[in-house]
Tab-separated table of C-alpha atoms in Angstrom:
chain	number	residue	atom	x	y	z
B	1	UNK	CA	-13.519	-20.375	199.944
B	2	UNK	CA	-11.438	-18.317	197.164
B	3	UNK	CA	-12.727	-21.467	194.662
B	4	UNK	CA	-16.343	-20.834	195.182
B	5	UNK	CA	-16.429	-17.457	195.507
B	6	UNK	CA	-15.973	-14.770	192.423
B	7	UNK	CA	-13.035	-11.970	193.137
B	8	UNK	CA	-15.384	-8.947	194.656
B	9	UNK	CA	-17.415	-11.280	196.904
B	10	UNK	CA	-14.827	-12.255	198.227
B	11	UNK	CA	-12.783	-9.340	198.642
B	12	UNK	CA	-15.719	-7.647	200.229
B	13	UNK	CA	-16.015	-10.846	202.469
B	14	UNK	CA	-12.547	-10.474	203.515
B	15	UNK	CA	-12.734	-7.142	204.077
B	16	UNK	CA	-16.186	-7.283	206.561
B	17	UNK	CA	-14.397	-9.921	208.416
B	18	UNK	CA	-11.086	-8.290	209.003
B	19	UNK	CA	-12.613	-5.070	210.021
B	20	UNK	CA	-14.752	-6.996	212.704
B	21	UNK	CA	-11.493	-8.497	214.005
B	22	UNK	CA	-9.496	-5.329	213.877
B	23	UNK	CA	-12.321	-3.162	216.026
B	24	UNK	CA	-12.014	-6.084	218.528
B	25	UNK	CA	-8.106	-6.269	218.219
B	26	UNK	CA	-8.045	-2.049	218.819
B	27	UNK	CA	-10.918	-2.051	221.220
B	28	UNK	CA	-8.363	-4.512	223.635
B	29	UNK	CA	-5.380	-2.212	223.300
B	30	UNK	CA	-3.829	-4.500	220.329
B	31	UNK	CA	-1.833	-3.361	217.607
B	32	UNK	CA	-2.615	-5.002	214.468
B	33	UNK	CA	0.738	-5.986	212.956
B	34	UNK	CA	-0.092	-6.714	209.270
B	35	UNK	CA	-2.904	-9.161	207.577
B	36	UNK	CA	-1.970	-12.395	205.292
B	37	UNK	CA	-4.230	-12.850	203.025
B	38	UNK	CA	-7.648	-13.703	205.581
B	39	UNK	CA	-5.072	-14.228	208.963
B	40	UNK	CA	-4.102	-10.983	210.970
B	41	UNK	CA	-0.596	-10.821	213.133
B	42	UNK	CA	-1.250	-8.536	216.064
B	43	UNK	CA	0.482	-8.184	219.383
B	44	UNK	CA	-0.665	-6.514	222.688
B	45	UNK	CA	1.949	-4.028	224.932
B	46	UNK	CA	3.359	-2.021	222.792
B	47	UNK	CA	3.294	0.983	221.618
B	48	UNK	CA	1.456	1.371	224.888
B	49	UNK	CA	2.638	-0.869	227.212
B	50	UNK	CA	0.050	-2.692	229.598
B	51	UNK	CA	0.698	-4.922	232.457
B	52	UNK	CA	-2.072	-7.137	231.720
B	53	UNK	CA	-1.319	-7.540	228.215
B	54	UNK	CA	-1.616	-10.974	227.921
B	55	UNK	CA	-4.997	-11.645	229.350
B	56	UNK	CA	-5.819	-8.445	226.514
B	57	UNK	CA	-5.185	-10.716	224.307
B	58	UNK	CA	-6.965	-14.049	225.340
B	59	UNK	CA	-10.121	-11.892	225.896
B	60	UNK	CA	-9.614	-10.436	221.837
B	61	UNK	CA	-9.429	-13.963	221.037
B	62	UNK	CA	-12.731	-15.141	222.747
B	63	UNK	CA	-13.842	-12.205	222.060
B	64	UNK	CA	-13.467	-12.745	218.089
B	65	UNK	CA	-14.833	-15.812	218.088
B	66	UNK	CA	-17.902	-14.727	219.164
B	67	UNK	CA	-17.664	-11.940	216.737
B	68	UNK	CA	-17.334	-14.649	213.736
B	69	UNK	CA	-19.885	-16.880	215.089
B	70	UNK	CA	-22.028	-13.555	214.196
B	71	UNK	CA	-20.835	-13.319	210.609
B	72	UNK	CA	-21.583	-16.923	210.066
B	73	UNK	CA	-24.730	-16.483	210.980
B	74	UNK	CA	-25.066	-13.626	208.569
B	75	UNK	CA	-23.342	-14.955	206.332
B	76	UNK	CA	-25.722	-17.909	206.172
B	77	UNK	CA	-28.273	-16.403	204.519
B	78	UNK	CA	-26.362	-15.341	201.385
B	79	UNK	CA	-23.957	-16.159	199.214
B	80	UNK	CA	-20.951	-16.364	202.094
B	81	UNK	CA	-18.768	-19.287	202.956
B	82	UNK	CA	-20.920	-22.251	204.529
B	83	UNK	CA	-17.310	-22.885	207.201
B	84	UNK	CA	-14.725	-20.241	207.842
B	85	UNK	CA	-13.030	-20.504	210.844
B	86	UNK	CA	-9.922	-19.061	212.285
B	87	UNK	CA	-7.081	-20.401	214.716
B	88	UNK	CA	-5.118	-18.514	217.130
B	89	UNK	CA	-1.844	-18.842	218.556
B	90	UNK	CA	-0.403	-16.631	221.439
B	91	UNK	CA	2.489	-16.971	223.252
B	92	UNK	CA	3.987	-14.225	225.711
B	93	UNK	CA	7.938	-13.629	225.621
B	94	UNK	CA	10.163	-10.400	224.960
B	95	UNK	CA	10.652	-9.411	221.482
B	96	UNK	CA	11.376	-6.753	219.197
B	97	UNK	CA	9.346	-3.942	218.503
B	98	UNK	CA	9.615	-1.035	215.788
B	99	UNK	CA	10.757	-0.304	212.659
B	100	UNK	CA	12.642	-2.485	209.917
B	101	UNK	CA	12.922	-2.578	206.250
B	102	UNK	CA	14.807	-0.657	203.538
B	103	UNK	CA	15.828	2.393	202.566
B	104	UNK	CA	12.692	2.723	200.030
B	105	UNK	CA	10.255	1.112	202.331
B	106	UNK	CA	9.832	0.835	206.297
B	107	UNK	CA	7.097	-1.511	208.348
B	108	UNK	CA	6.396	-1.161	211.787
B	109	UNK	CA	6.724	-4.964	213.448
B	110	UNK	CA	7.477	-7.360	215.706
B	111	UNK	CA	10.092	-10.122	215.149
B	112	UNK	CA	11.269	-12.733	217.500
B	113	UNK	CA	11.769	-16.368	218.665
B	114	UNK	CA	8.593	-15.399	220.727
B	115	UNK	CA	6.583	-14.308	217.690
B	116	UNK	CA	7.617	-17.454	215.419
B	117	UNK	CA	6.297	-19.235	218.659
B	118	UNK	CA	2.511	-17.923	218.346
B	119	UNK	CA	2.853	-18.786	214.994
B	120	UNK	CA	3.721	-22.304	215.653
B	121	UNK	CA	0.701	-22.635	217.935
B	122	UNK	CA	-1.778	-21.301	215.647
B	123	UNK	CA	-0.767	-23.665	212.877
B	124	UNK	CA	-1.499	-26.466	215.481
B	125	UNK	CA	-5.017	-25.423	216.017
B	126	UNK	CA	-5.555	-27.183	213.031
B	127	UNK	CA	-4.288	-30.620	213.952
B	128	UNK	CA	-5.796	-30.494	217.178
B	129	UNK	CA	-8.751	-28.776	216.286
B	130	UNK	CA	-9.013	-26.313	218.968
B	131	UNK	CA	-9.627	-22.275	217.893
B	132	UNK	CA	-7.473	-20.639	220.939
B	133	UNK	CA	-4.416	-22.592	221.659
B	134	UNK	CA	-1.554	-20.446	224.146
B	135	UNK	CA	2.069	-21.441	225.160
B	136	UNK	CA	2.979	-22.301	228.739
B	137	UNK	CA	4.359	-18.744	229.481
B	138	UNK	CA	1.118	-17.385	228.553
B	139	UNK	CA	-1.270	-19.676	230.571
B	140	UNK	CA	1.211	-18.276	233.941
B	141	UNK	CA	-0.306	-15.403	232.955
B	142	UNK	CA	-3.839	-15.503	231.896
B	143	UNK	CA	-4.885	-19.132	234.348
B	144	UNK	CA	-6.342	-17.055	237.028
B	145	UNK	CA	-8.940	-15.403	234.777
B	146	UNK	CA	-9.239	-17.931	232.199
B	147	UNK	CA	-10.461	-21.222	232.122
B	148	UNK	CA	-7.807	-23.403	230.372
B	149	UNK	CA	-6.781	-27.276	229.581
B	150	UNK	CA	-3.279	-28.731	229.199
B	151	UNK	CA	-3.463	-29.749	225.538
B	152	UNK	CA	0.004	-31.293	224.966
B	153	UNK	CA	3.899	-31.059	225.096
B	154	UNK	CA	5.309	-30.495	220.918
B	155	UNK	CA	8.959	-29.769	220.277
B	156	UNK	CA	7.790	-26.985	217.254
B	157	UNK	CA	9.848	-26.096	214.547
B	158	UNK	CA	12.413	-23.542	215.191
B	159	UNK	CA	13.082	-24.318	219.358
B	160	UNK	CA	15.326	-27.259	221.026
B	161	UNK	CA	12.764	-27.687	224.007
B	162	UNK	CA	9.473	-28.892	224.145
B	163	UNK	CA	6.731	-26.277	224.402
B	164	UNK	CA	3.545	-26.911	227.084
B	165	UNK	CA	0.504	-25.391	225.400
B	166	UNK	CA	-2.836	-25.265	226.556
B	167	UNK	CA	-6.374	-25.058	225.210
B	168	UNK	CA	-8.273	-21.478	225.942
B	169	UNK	CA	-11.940	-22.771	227.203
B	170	UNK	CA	-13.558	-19.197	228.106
B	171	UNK	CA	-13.298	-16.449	230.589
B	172	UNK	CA	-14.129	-18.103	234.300
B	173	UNK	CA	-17.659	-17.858	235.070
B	174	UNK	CA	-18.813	-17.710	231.476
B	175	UNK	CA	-21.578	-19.195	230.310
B	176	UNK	CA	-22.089	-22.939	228.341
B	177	UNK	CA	-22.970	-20.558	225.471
B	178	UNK	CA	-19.523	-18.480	226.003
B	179	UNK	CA	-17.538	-21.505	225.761
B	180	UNK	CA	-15.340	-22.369	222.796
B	181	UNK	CA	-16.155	-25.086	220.788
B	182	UNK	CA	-13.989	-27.500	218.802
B	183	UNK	CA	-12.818	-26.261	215.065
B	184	UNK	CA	-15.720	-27.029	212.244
B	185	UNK	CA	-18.609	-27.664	215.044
């Protein structure tokens, strides 16, 4: 997208989208951890902790999808990106919380085994093309409420056991129009 686009477009692009996805992040009780150029690390439970934190964060994620299906369409009409798509990784595990850095500067994050796990799964929802993609640990969670498929078993870079992780399909009940699609359809 940077290639076609000229610096300010797509600043301001970057900057509509990411404020869509942050109101949904806050609106769910996330915290958004930092953004990466067009992807945004956020985690749910903390500094307010909430029991239900993971299915928070499965509904942010369908719920952001919808949201970008709505700046595609806008963007349609203009001079915006003809794809742009996003895939998201969530996994549910203890890990640290709070504040690291140096003396001169100070982030508030979250680090962890369980962290570089969600990462790991959203860098597999490109190869098998699904948006929403959660670890085993999180489907215990969320199955009840969510409609999910057993996508595959990976060993992923950085663990010595193979991970279960499952395709998020939509909320139960929802709609054919709710459901999430494959990437780039």
């Amino acid at each position: 997208i940077s290639e076609k686009m000229d610096p300010d477009s797509l600043v301001n692009l970057l900057n509509e989208y990411l404020s869509a996805m942050t109101d949904i992040i806050h609106r769910n009780g996330g915290t958004v951890d930092k953004y990466e150029g067009d992807a945004i690390l956020a985690f749910f439970g903390a500094p307010l902790p909430y029991p239900d934190h993971a299915q928070r964060a499965v509904q942010t994620a369908l719920d952001m999808r919808g949201a970008l299906d709505d700046l595609r369409k806008k963007w349609a009409g203009g001079e915006g990106p003809k794809t742009f798509e996003i895939g998201i990784g969530m996994n549910t595990g203890e890990v640290f919380v709070g504040l690291i850095g140096s003396e001169k500067r100070v982030n508030y994050t979250i680090i962890g085994d369980n962290v570089n796990l969600a990462a790991r799964l959203q860098d597999l929802t490109k190869e098998l093309t699904w948006p929403i993609l959660i670890s085993g640990a999180t489907y215990k969670r969320v199955n009840e409420e969510f409609e999910t498929e057993f996508a595959t078993v990976r060993l992923v870079k950085g663990r010595t056991e193979p991970v279960a992780i499952y395709k998020v399909l939509a909320r139960r009940g929802a709609t054919e129009a709710e459901r999430v699609r494959p990437l780039f359809q």
